[in-house]
Coordinates of C-alpha atoms in Angstrom, one line a residue:
X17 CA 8.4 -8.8 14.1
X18 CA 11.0 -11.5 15.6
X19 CA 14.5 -11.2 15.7
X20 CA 16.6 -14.6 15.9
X21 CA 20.0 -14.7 16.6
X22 CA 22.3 -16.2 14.7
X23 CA 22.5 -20.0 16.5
X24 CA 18.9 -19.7 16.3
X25 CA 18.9 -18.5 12.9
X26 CA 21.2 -21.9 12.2
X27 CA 19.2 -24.0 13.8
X28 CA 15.8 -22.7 12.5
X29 CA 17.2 -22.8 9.1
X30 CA 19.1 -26.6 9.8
X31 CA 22.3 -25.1 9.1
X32 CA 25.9 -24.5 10.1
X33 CA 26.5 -20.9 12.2
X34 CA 29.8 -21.4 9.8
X35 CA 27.5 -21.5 6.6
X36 CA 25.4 -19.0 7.9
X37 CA 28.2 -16.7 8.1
X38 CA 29.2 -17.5 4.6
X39 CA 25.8 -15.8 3.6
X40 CA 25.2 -12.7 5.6
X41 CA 29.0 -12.2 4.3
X42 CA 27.5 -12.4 0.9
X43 CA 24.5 -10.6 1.3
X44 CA 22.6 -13.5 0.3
X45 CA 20.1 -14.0 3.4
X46 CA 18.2 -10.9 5.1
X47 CA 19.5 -9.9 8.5
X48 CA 20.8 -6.8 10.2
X49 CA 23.6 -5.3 12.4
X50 CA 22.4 -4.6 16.4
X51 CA 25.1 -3.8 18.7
X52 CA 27.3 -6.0 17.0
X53 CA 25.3 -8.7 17.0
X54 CA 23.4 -10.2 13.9
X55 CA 20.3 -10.7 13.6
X56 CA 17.8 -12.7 11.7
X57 CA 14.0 -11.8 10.7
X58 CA 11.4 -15.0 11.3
X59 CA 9.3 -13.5 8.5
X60 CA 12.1 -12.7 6.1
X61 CA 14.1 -16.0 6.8
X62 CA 10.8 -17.7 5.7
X63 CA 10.2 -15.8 2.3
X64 CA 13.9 -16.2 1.3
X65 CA 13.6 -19.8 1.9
X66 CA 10.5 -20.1 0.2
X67 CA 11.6 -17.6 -2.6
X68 CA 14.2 -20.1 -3.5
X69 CA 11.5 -23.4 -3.8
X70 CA 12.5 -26.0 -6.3
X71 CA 8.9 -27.0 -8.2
X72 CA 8.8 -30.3 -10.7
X73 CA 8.5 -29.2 -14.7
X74 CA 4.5 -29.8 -14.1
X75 CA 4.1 -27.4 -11.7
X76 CA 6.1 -24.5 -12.9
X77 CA 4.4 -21.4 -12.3
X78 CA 5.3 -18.5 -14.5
X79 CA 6.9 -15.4 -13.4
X80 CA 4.3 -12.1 -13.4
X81 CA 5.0 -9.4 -15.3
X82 CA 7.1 -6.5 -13.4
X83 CA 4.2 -4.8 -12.5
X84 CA 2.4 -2.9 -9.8
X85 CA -0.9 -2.8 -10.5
X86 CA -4.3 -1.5 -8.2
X87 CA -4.3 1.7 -6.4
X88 CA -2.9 4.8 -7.6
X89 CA -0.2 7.1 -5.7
X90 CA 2.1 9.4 -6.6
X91 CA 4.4 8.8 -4.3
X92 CA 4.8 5.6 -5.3
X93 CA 4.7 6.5 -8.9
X94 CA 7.9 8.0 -7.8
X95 CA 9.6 5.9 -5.8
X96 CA 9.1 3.2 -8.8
X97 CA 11.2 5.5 -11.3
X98 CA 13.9 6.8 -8.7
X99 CA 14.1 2.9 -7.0
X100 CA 15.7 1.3 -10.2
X101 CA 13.1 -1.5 -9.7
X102 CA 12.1 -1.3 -13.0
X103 CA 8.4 -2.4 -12.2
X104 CA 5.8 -0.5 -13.9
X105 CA 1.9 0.4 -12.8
X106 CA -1.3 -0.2 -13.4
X107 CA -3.8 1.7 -11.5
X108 CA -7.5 0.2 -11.5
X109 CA -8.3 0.5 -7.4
X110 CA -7.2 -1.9 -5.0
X111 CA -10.1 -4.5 -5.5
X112 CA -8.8 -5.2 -9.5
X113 CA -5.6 -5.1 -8.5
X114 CA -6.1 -7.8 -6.1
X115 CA -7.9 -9.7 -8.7
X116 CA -5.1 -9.4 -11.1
X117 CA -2.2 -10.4 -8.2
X118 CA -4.4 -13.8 -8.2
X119 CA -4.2 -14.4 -11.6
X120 CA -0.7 -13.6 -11.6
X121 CA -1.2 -11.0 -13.9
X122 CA 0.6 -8.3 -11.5
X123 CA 3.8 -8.6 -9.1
X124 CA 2.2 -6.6 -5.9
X125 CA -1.1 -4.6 -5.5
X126 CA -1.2 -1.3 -4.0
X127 CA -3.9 -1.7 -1.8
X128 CA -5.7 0.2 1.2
X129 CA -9.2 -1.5 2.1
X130 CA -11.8 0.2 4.2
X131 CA -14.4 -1.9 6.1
X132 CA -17.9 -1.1 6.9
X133 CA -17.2 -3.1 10.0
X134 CA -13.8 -1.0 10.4
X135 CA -12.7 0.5 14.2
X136 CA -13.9 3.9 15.3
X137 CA -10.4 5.4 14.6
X138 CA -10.4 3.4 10.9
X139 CA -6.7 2.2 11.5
X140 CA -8.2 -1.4 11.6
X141 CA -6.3 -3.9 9.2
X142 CA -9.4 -4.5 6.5
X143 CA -6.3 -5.1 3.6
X144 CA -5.1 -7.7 6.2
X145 CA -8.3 -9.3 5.8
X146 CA -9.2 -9.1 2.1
X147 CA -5.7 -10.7 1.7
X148 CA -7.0 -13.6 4.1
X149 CA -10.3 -13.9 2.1
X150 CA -8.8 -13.9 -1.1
X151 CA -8.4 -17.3 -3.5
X152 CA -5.5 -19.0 -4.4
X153 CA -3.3 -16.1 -2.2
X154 CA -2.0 -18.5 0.3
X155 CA 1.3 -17.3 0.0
X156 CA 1.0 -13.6 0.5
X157 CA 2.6 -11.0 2.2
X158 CA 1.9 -7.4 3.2
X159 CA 4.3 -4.8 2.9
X160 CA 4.1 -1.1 4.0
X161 CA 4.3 1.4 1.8
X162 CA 2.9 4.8 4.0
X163 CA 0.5 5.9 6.1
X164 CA -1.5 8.3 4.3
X165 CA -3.9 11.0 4.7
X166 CA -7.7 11.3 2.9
X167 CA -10.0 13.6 3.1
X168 CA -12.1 16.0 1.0
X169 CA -10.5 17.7 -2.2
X170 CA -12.2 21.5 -2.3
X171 CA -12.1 24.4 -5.1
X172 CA -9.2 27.2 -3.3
X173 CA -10.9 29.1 -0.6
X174 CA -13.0 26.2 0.5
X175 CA -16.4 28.7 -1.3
X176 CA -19.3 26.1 -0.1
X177 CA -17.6 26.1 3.8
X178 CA -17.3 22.6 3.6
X179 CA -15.8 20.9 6.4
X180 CA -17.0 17.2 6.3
X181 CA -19.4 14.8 5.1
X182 CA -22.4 16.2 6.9
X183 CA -22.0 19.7 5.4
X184 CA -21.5 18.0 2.3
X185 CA -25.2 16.0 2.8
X186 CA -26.7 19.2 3.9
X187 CA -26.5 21.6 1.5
X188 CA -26.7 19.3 -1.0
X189 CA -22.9 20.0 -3.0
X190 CA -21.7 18.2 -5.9
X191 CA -19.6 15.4 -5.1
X192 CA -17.7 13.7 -7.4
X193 CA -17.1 9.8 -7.0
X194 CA -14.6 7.2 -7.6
X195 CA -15.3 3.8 -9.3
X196 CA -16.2 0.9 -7.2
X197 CA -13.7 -1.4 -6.5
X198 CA -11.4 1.5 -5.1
X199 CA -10.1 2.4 -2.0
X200 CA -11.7 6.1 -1.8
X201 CA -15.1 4.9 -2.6
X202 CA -14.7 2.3 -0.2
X203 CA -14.2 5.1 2.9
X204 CA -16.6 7.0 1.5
X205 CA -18.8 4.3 1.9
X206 CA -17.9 3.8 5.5
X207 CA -18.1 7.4 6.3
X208 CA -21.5 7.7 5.1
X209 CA -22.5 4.5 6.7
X210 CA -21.5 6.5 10.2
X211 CA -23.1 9.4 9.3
X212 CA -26.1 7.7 8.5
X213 CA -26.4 7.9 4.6
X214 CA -25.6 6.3 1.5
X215 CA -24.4 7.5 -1.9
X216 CA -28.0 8.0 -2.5
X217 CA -28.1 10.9 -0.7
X218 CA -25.6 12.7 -2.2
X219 CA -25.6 15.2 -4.9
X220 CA -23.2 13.0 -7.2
X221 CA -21.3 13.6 -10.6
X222 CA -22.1 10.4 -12.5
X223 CA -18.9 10.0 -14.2
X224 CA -16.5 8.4 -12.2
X225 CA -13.1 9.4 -11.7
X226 CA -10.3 6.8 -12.3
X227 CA -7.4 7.9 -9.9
X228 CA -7.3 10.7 -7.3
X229 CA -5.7 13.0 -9.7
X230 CA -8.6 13.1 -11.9
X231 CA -10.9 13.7 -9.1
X232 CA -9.0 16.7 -8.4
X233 CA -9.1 17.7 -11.7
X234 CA -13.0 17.2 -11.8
X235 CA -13.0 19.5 -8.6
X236 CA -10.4 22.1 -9.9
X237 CA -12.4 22.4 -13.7
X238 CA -15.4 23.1 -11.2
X239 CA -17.9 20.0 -12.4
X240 CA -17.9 18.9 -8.9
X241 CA -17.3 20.5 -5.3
X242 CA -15.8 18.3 -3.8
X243 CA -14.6 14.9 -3.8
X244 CA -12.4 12.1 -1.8
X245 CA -8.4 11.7 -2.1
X246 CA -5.5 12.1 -0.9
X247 CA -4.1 15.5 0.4
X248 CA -1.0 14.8 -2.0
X249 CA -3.8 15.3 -5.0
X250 CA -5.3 18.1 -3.9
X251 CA -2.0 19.6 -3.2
X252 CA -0.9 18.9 -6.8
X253 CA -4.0 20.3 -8.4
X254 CA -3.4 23.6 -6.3
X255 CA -7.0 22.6 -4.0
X256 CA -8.0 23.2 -0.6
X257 CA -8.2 20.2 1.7
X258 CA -9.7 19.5 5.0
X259 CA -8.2 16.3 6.6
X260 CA -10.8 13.1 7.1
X261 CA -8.5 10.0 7.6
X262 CA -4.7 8.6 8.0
X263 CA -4.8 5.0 6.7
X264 CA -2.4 2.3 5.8
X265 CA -1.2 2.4 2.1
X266 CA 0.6 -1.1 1.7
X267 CA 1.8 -3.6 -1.3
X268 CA 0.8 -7.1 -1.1
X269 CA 2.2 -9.7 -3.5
X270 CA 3.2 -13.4 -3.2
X271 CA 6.4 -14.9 -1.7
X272 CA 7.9 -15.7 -4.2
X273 CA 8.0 -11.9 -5.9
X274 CA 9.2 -10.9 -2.8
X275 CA 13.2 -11.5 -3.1
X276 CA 12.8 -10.8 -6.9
X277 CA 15.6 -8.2 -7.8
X278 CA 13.1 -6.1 -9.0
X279 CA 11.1 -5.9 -6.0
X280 CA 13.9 -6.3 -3.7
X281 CA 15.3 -3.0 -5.1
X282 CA 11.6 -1.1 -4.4
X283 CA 11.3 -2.7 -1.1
X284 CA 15.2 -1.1 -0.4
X285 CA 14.3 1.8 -1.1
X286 CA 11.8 2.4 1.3
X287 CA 14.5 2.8 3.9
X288 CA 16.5 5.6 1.7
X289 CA 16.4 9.0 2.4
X290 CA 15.1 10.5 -0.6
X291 CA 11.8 9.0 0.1
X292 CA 11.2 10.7 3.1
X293 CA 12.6 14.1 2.2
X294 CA 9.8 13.6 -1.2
X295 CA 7.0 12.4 1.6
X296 CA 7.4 15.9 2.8
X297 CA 7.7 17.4 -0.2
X298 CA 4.3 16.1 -0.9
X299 CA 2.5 15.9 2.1
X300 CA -0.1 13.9 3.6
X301 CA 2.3 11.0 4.3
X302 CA 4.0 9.0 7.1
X303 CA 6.9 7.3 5.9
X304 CA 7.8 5.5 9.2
X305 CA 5.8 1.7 8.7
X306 CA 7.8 2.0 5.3
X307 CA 9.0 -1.6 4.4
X308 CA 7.6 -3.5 7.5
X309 CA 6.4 -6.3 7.0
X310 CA 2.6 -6.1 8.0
X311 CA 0.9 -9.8 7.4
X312 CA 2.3 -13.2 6.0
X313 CA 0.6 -15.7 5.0

């Protein structure tokens, strides 16, 4: 991210260091203290100025409702309620809930796309690209949430010795399955791809599961043997887990929600304490990228 300094700040912004002054002593424009020095994020500076665009009667555009809608976390489930935001969920998988922050049904997506074109390591930055791709999101912006960790959800004690993908193929064990559209199914999809399967060659429970959580709870009532999500499910559902993936766990959402009070006192959060004591508490997360700023349109 760039830092300005405050004369660049001024003159990137066409105003007075005096006036500029005036706001950081109100807390009206983003910035930070280094070494007694202020300074001013490029990114930041941008959305604030943009949050604050004056539109003609005709083109209006109305306000979303104070919602977060696609994938579903419990972490973030939390830091919603203990935040103050105010903002609400909807968890349908990242792809609807990147349909429905196009339609401006939603204020940010909870999102975490895997590509079948994705780096070795999968730390590549598919999200970053399905917010490029997507319609009428010209204005978006790509906030951190976590790093998170995925792999497979297992009965306690682990009884089939299953300790990947290819021991799951081989002897043939029940998987249960996410719905399309969803981050899970989407690695899933890559890691078979590199093993060199499909879903076809799995064992699969038909019915699919909504939200990690009911995975787990497919796993845990025994109708499947295993299944894909986080380890913060499978710890929560009292199941073994053996580790597959870290990936990025991020919020996208237009400029203009961005300095909403709403979101503003989400995205403040992030920074806080509390969220990285509950990180722990939960496990399977890396709070560090929390709040950077990832991709702007």
């Amino acid at each position: 991210m760039e830092f300005l300094t405050t004369s660049e700040a001024a003159d990137y912004l066409r105003l007075g260091e005096r006036k500029l002054y005036e706001l950081v002593t109100t807390g009206a424009i983003p910035c930070t203290k280094v070494t007694g020095k202020w300074l001013f994020p490029r990114h930041e500076l941008d959305l604030w100025v943009l949050s604050g665009l004056a539109r003609p009667a005709g083109m209006l555009i109305a306000e979303p409702p104070p919602v977060v809608g696609g994938s579903q976390d419990e972490l973030l489930d939390w830091s919603l309620r203990e935040s103050g935001s105010g903002l609400g969920s909807m968890s349908e998988g990242s792809v609807r809930g990147l349909e429905r922050l196009q339609r401006n049904e939603v204020m940010a997506a909870a999102i975490h796309f895997h590509g079948l074109d994705a780096s070795d390591d999968l730390t590549g930055d598919a999200s970053v690209e399905a917010l490029r791709a997507a319609p009428d999101l010209h204005d978006a912006v790509l906030v951190a949430f976590v790093r998170r960790e995925q792999g497979l959800v297992l009965p306690q004690g682990n009884p089939k010795h299953l300790h990947g993908l290819t021991d799951v193929l081989a002897l043939g064990a029940r998987m249960a399955m996410r719905q399309q559209g969803t981050g899970a199914q989407m690695l899933l999809d890559v890691l078979l791809k590199r093993a060199g399967a499909t879903t076809r060659d799995l064992r699969r429970v038909e019915t699919p599961a909504l939200t990690g959580p009911d995975l787990a709870e497919l796993v845990r009532a025994g109708q499947a043997d295993c299944g894909i999500a986080t380890r913060a499910a499978a710890r929560s559902a009292g199941l073994d887990f053996v580790p597959l993936v870290w990936e990025n766990f991020d919020l996208a959402m237009r400029q203009r929600s961005y300095f909403r009070p709403a979101m503003q006192a989400l995205i403040g959060f992030l920074n806080e304490r509390r969220l990285r004591q509950r990180a722990e508490e939960l496990t399977g997360y890396d709070p560090s990228p929390a709040g950077q700023i990832r991709f702007a349109a």
